[in-house]
Amino acid sequence: MASRQDFVHYIADQCSGAGEIVAKKMFGDYGIYCDGKIFGLICDDSFYLKPTEAARPLLRVVDMRPPYEGAKDYFYIADVDDRDYLSQLVRETCAALPEPKPKPKKKH
């Protein structure tokens, strides 16, 4: 089951205090990015955050789950209504994640 568009927009808006948030459709659901760095997934109307040691102490509940069958565990974030909380989680997560690798230039 794919996520509803209104839920995807809601999560992006709730995280917007962390930077420029963009959700991109991937494999039937969504990857969510802050300032060009992927930090989580939105699958089946649920929000999952990449696990980092920087975000772990900020979590109100540490709940690790795979966002889809066969995936590695992510932090499952049930409390999506607190905008400041989500923005802080996203900021700390992104600061701990490596920079994205530059995409190779296409050859003509």
N, CA and C atoms as an extended XYZ file, in Angstrom:
324
Properties=species:S:1:pos:R:3:atomname:S:1:resname:S:1:resid:I:1 pbc="F F F"
N         0.849       -1.186        0.000 N   MET     1
C         0.000        0.000        0.000 CA  MET     1
C         0.890        1.244        0.000 C   MET     1
N         0.666        2.115       -0.920 N   ALA     2
C         1.464        3.341       -1.008 CA  ALA     2
C         0.946        4.389       -0.024 C   ALA     2
N         1.793        5.355        0.255 N   SER     3
C         1.412        6.439        1.162 CA  SER     3
C         0.504        7.436        0.453 C   SER     3
N        -0.395        8.019        1.212 N   ARG     4
C        -1.272        9.068        0.670 CA  ARG     4
C        -0.468       10.352        0.499 C   ARG     4
N        -0.744       11.074       -0.557 N   GLN     5
C        -0.039       12.310       -0.868 CA  GLN     5
C        -0.169       13.333        0.266 C   GLN     5
N        -1.344       13.414        0.881 N   ASP     6
C        -1.521       14.392        1.958 CA  ASP     6
C        -0.649       14.046        3.167 C   ASP     6
N        -0.424       12.763        3.453 N   PHE     7
C         0.452       12.368        4.559 CA  PHE     7
C         1.899       12.733        4.239 C   PHE     7
N         2.321       12.498        3.005 N   VAL     8
C         3.684       12.834        2.578 CA  VAL     8
C         3.921       14.340        2.735 C   VAL     8
N         2.966       15.155        2.281 N   HIS     9
C         3.087       16.612        2.417 CA  HIS     9
C         3.123       17.025        3.888 C   HIS     9
N         2.315       16.373        4.707 N   TYR    10
C         2.277       16.689        6.132 CA  TYR    10
C         3.639       16.435        6.786 C   TYR    10
N         4.237       15.272        6.510 N   ILE    11
C         5.548       14.950        7.089 CA  ILE    11
C         6.597       15.948        6.603 C   ILE    11
N         6.596       16.257        5.314 N   ALA    12
C         7.562       17.226        4.770 CA  ALA    12
C         7.399       18.579        5.457 C   ALA    12
N         6.164       19.008        5.659 N   ASP    13
C         5.911       20.284        6.322 CA  ASP    13
C         6.362       20.240        7.787 C   ASP    13
N         6.092       19.133        8.463 N   GLN    14
C         6.469       19.003        9.876 CA  GLN    14
C         7.992       19.034       10.067 C   GLN    14
N         8.750       18.595        9.060 N   CYS    15
C        10.212       18.550        9.154 CA  CYS    15
C        10.877       19.810        8.623 C   CYS    15
N        10.102       20.747        8.110 N   SER    16
C        10.656       21.885        7.359 CA  SER    16
C        11.517       22.837        8.183 C   SER    16
N        11.459       22.756        9.506 N   GLY    17
C        12.316       23.588       10.331 CA  GLY    17
C        13.785       23.175       10.259 C   GLY    17
N        14.062       22.016        9.649 N   ALA    18
C        15.437       21.514        9.561 CA  ALA    18
C        16.158       21.994        8.308 C   ALA    18
N        15.409       22.440        7.306 N   GLY    19
C        16.025       22.857        6.045 CA  GLY    19
C        15.041       22.679        4.903 C   GLY    19
N        15.576       22.592        3.682 N   GLU    20
C        14.724       22.399        2.505 CA  GLU    20
C        14.355       20.919        2.401 C   GLU    20
N        13.075       20.625        2.601 N   ILE    21
C        12.597       19.240        2.623 CA  ILE    21
C        11.929       18.909        1.292 C   ILE    21
N        12.336       17.770        0.722 N   VAL    22
C        11.767       17.293       -0.534 CA  VAL    22
C        11.483       15.802       -0.385 C   VAL    22
N        10.288       15.386       -0.795 N   ALA    23
C         9.948       13.959       -0.824 CA  ALA    23
C         9.945       13.509       -2.280 C   ALA    23
N        10.649       12.405       -2.544 N   LYS    24
C        10.741       11.877       -3.912 CA  LYS    24
C        10.183       10.458       -3.942 C   LYS    24
N         9.365       10.210       -4.943 N   LYS    25
C         8.761        8.893       -5.092 CA  LYS    25
C         9.850        7.875       -5.418 C   LYS    25
N         9.850        6.785       -4.660 N   MET    26
C        10.810        5.699       -4.868 CA  MET    26
C        10.117        4.369       -4.617 C   MET    26
N        10.178        3.490       -5.554 N   PHE    27
C         9.682        2.128       -5.364 CA  PHE    27
C         8.260        2.086       -4.814 C   PHE    27
N         7.417        2.999       -5.246 N   GLY    28
C         6.024        3.008       -4.811 CA  GLY    28
C         5.758        3.814       -3.551 C   GLY    28
N         6.789        4.172       -2.811 N   ASP    29
C         6.625        5.043       -1.652 CA  ASP    29
C         7.587        6.220       -1.799 C   ASP    29
N         8.110        6.770       -0.696 N   TYR    30
C         8.867        8.015       -0.783 CA  TYR    30
C        10.143        7.980        0.029 C   TYR    30
N        11.183        8.591       -0.534 N   GLY    31
C        12.383        8.945        0.212 CA  GLY    31
C        12.227       10.408        0.582 C   GLY    31
N        12.702       10.808        1.736 N   ILE    32
C        12.561       12.200        2.154 CA  ILE    32
C        13.951       12.775        2.421 C   ILE    32
N        14.188       13.968        1.866 N   TYR    33
C        15.500       14.595        1.839 CA  TYR    33
C        15.471       15.942        2.550 C   TYR    33
N        16.597       16.298        3.155 N   CYS    34
C        16.799       17.632        3.723 CA  CYS    34
C        18.066       18.196        3.118 C   CYS    34
N        17.937       19.320        2.435 N   ASP    35
C        19.081       19.966        1.783 CA  ASP    35
C        19.867       18.969        0.928 C   ASP    35
N        19.148       18.108        0.214 N   GLY    36
C        19.756       17.175       -0.721 CA  GLY    36
C        20.225       15.850       -0.127 C   GLY    36
N        20.083       15.673        1.171 N   LYS    37
C        20.557       14.454        1.838 CA  LYS    37
C        19.355       13.620        2.277 C   LYS    37
N        19.304       12.352        1.841 N   ILE    38
C        18.177       11.499        2.244 CA  ILE    38
C        18.329       11.138        3.720 C   ILE    38
N        17.254       11.347        4.486 N   PHE    39
C        17.313       11.071        5.924 CA  PHE    39
C        16.248       10.100        6.382 C   PHE    39
N        15.301        9.763        5.514 N   GLY    40
C        14.255        8.857        5.951 CA  GLY    40
C        13.392        8.378        4.806 C   GLY    40
N        12.396        7.588        5.182 N   LEU    41
C        11.446        7.026        4.236 CA  LEU    41
C        10.026        7.232        4.755 C   LEU    41
N         9.107        7.359        3.823 N   ILE    42
C         7.687        7.379        4.151 CA  ILE    42
C         7.079        6.200        3.411 C   ILE    42
N         6.658        5.201        4.151 N   CYS    43
C         6.119        3.972        3.581 CA  CYS    43
C         4.809        3.627        4.275 C   CYS    43
N         3.790        3.347        3.482 N   ASP    44
C         2.485        2.946        4.031 CA  ASP    44
C         1.987        3.918        5.097 C   ASP    44
N         2.090        5.210        4.806 N   ASP    45
C         1.635        6.263        5.721 CA  ASP    45
C         2.312        6.185        7.093 C   ASP    45
N         3.579        5.804        7.084 N   SER    46
C         4.400        5.784        8.299 CA  SER    46
C         5.727        6.456        7.989 C   SER    46
N         6.318        7.088        9.012 N   PHE    47
C         7.565        7.829        8.852 CA  PHE    47
C         8.700        7.065        9.526 C   PHE    47
N         9.779        6.862        8.770 N   TYR    48
C        10.958        6.139        9.246 CA  TYR    48
C        12.181        7.022        9.077 C   TYR    48
N        13.006        7.087       10.109 N   LEU    49
C        14.201        7.912       10.128 CA  LEU    49
C        15.425        7.009       10.095 C   LEU    49
N        16.427        7.376        9.273 N   LYS    50
C        17.657        6.596        9.247 CA  LYS    50
C        18.240        6.574       10.658 C   LYS    50
N        18.666        5.413       11.119 N   PRO    51
C        19.207        5.340       12.478 CA  PRO    51
C        20.607        5.938       12.579 C   PRO    51
N        20.787        6.832       13.537 N   THR    52
C        22.095        7.406       13.857 CA  THR    52
C        22.219        7.484       15.375 C   THR    52
N        23.445        7.445       15.840 N   GLU    53
C        23.669        7.596       17.281 CA  GLU    53
C        23.363        9.023       17.732 C   GLU    53
N        23.425        9.988       16.817 N   ALA    54
C        23.127       11.380       17.164 CA  ALA    54
C        21.649       11.566       17.494 C   ALA    54
N        20.774       10.873       16.783 N   ALA    55
C        19.330       11.036       16.994 CA  ALA    55
C        18.796       10.145       18.116 C   ALA    55
N        19.436        9.018       18.346 N   ARG    56
C        18.922        8.037       19.327 CA  ARG    56
C        18.575        8.667       20.674 C   ARG    56
N        19.457        9.490       21.309 N   PRO    57
C        19.110       10.034       22.633 CA  PRO    57
C        17.955       11.040       22.591 C   PRO    57
N        17.630       11.559       21.422 N   LEU    58
C        16.530       12.525       21.300 CA  LEU    58
C        15.169       11.845       21.166 C   LEU    58
N        15.178       10.569       20.803 N   LEU    59
C        13.919        9.869       20.559 CA  LEU    59
C        13.116        9.696       21.841 C   LEU    59
N        11.838        9.944       21.746 N   ARG    60
C        10.944        9.726       22.894 CA  ARG    60
C        10.737        8.234       23.105 C   ARG    60
N        10.695        7.484       22.016 N   VAL    61
C        10.565        6.031       22.044 CA  VAL    61
C        11.506        5.484       20.979 C   VAL    61
N        12.372        4.555       21.353 N   VAL    62
C        13.244        3.919       20.357 CA  VAL    62
C        12.514        2.675       19.863 C   VAL    62
N        12.020        2.751       18.634 N   ASP    63
C        11.254        1.674       18.013 CA  ASP    63
C        11.890        1.416       16.648 C   ASP    63
N        12.611        0.313       16.537 N   MET    64
C        13.294       -0.033       15.293 CA  MET    64
C        12.419       -1.009       14.499 C   MET    64
N        12.169       -0.651       13.225 N   ARG    65
C        11.361       -1.498       12.349 CA  ARG    65
C        11.851       -1.343       10.916 C   ARG    65
N        11.678       -2.377       10.105 N   PRO    66
C        11.961       -2.200        8.678 CA  PRO    66
C        10.787       -1.468        8.015 C   PRO    66
N        11.070       -0.471        7.177 N   PRO    67
C         9.983        0.268        6.524 CA  PRO    67
C         9.243       -0.558        5.472 C   PRO    67
N         9.893       -1.590        4.965 N   TYR    68
C         9.261       -2.492        3.999 CA  TYR    68
C         9.957       -3.843        4.124 C   TYR    68
N         9.338       -4.868        3.614 N   GLU    69
C         9.865       -6.217        3.740 CA  GLU    69
C        11.258       -6.310        3.126 C   GLU    69
N        12.195       -6.854        3.882 N   GLY    70
C        13.558       -7.029        3.403 CA  GLY    70
C        14.482       -5.852        3.686 C   GLY    70
N        13.943       -4.757        4.230 N   ALA    71
C        14.757       -3.563        4.516 CA  ALA    71
C        15.459       -3.696        5.867 C   ALA    71
N        16.529       -2.914        6.040 N   LYS    72
C        17.169       -2.793        7.349 CA  LYS    72
C        16.243       -2.006        8.262 C   LYS    72
N        16.444       -2.157        9.571 N   ASP    73
C        15.631       -1.414       10.532 CA  ASP    73
C        15.958        0.081       10.503 C   ASP    73
N        14.919        0.870       10.612 N   TYR    74
C        15.001        2.330       10.752 CA  TYR    74
C        14.322        2.682       12.066 C   TYR    74
N        14.521        3.920       12.528 N   PHE    75
C        13.720        4.405       13.652 CA  PHE    75
C        12.314        4.667       13.125 C   PHE    75
N        11.323        4.023       13.739 N   TYR    76
C         9.918        4.288       13.393 CA  TYR    76
C         9.480        5.461       14.266 C   TYR    76
N         8.986        6.516       13.631 N   ILE    77
C         8.579        7.722       14.361 CA  ILE    77
C         7.054        7.809       14.350 C   ILE    77
N         6.458        7.488       15.487 N   ALA    78
C         4.997        7.513       15.597 CA  ALA    78
C         4.488        8.922       15.892 C   ALA    78
N         5.268        9.700       16.653 N   ASP    79
C         4.853       11.043       17.070 CA  ASP    79
C         5.238       12.048       15.981 C   ASP    79
N         4.365       12.197       14.980 N   VAL    80
C         4.671       13.081       13.843 CA  VAL    80
C         3.985       14.445       13.959 C   VAL    80
N         3.304       14.699       15.060 N   ASP    81
C         2.550       15.949       15.195 CA  ASP    81
C         3.323       17.072       15.884 C   ASP    81
N         4.518       16.782       16.409 N   ASP    82
C         5.330       17.796       17.082 CA  ASP    82
C         6.398       18.289       16.098 C   ASP    82
N         6.126       19.425       15.499 N   ARG    83
C         6.994       19.985       14.452 CA  ARG    83
C         8.421       20.252       14.943 C   ARG    83
N         8.581       20.844       16.131 N   ASP    84
C         9.916       21.141       16.662 CA  ASP    84
C        10.710       19.859       16.908 C   ASP    84
N        10.049       18.851       17.431 N   TYR    85
C        10.671       17.552       17.696 CA  TYR    85
C        11.169       16.929       16.394 C   TYR    85
N        10.316       16.891       15.376 N   LEU    86
C        10.724       16.291       14.104 CA  LEU    86
C        11.861       17.070       13.460 C   LEU    86
N        11.785       18.386       13.486 N   SER    87
C        12.842       19.200       12.887 CA  SER    87
C        14.175       18.958       13.596 C   SER    87
N        14.154       18.836       14.910 N   GLN    88
C        15.380       18.567       15.660 CA  GLN    88
C        15.934       17.184       15.312 C   GLN    88
N        15.069       16.177       15.222 N   LEU    89
C        15.511       14.839       14.834 CA  LEU    89
C        16.160       14.849       13.455 C   LEU    89
N        15.543       15.553       12.522 N   VAL    90
C        16.068       15.619       11.151 CA  VAL    90
C        17.406       16.343       11.130 C   VAL    90
N        17.521       17.463       11.825 N   ARG    91
C        18.792       18.209       11.875 CA  ARG    91
C        19.925       17.329       12.408 C   ARG    91
N        19.678       16.654       13.528 N   GLU    92
C        20.714       15.815       14.149 CA  GLU    92
C        21.057       14.616       13.273 C   GLU    92
N        20.043       14.014       12.664 N   THR    93
C        20.277       12.873       11.782 CA  THR    93
C        21.123       13.292       10.587 C   THR    93
N        20.751       14.373        9.937 N   CYS    94
C        21.480       14.832        8.750 CA  CYS    94
C        22.914       15.229        9.079 C   CYS    94
N        23.130       15.828       10.237 N   ALA    95
C        24.486       16.208       10.632 CA  ALA    95
C        25.373       14.973       10.796 C   ALA    95
N        24.775       13.844       11.180 N   ALA    96
C        25.540       12.618       11.412 CA  ALA    96
C        25.711       11.774       10.151 C   ALA    96
N        24.936       12.042        9.123 N   LEU    97
C        25.013       11.248        7.896 CA  LEU    97
C        26.112       11.774        6.984 C   LEU    97
N        26.743       10.880        6.210 N   PRO    98
C        27.769       11.342        5.275 CA  PRO    98
C        27.148       12.182        4.153 C   PRO    98
N        27.980       13.009        3.548 N   GLU    99
C        27.510       13.792        2.405 CA  GLU    99
C        27.190       12.840        1.263 C   GLU    99
N        26.170       13.180        0.439 N   PRO   100
C        25.861       12.310       -0.699 CA  PRO   100
C        27.024       12.288       -1.685 C   PRO   100
N        27.220       11.130       -2.305 N   LYS   101
C        28.283       11.012       -3.308 CA  LYS   101
C        27.874       11.783       -4.550 C   LYS   101
N        28.823       12.484       -5.163 N   PRO   102
C        28.462       13.211       -6.396 CA  PRO   102
C        28.073       12.223       -7.483 C   PRO   102
N        27.077       12.590       -8.251 N   LYS   103
C        26.627       11.718       -9.335 CA  LYS   103
C        27.614       11.828      -10.496 C   LYS   103
N        27.956       10.688      -11.120 N   PRO   104
C        28.876       10.750      -12.247 CA  PRO   104
C        28.241       11.503      -13.420 C   PRO   104
N        29.079       12.218      -14.138 N   LYS   105
C        28.567       12.953      -15.301 CA  LYS   105
C        28.267       11.974      -16.407 C   LYS   105
N        27.162       12.227      -17.088 N   LYS   106
C        26.763       11.344      -18.185 CA  LYS   106
C        27.651       11.595      -19.396 C   LYS   106
N        28.048       10.487      -20.025 N   LYS   107
C        28.850       10.595      -21.239 CA  LYS   107
C        27.916       10.685      -22.433 C   LYS   107
N        28.304       11.464      -23.411 N   HIS   108
C        27.450       11.626      -24.592 CA  HIS   108
C        27.837       10.633      -25.639 C   HIS   108
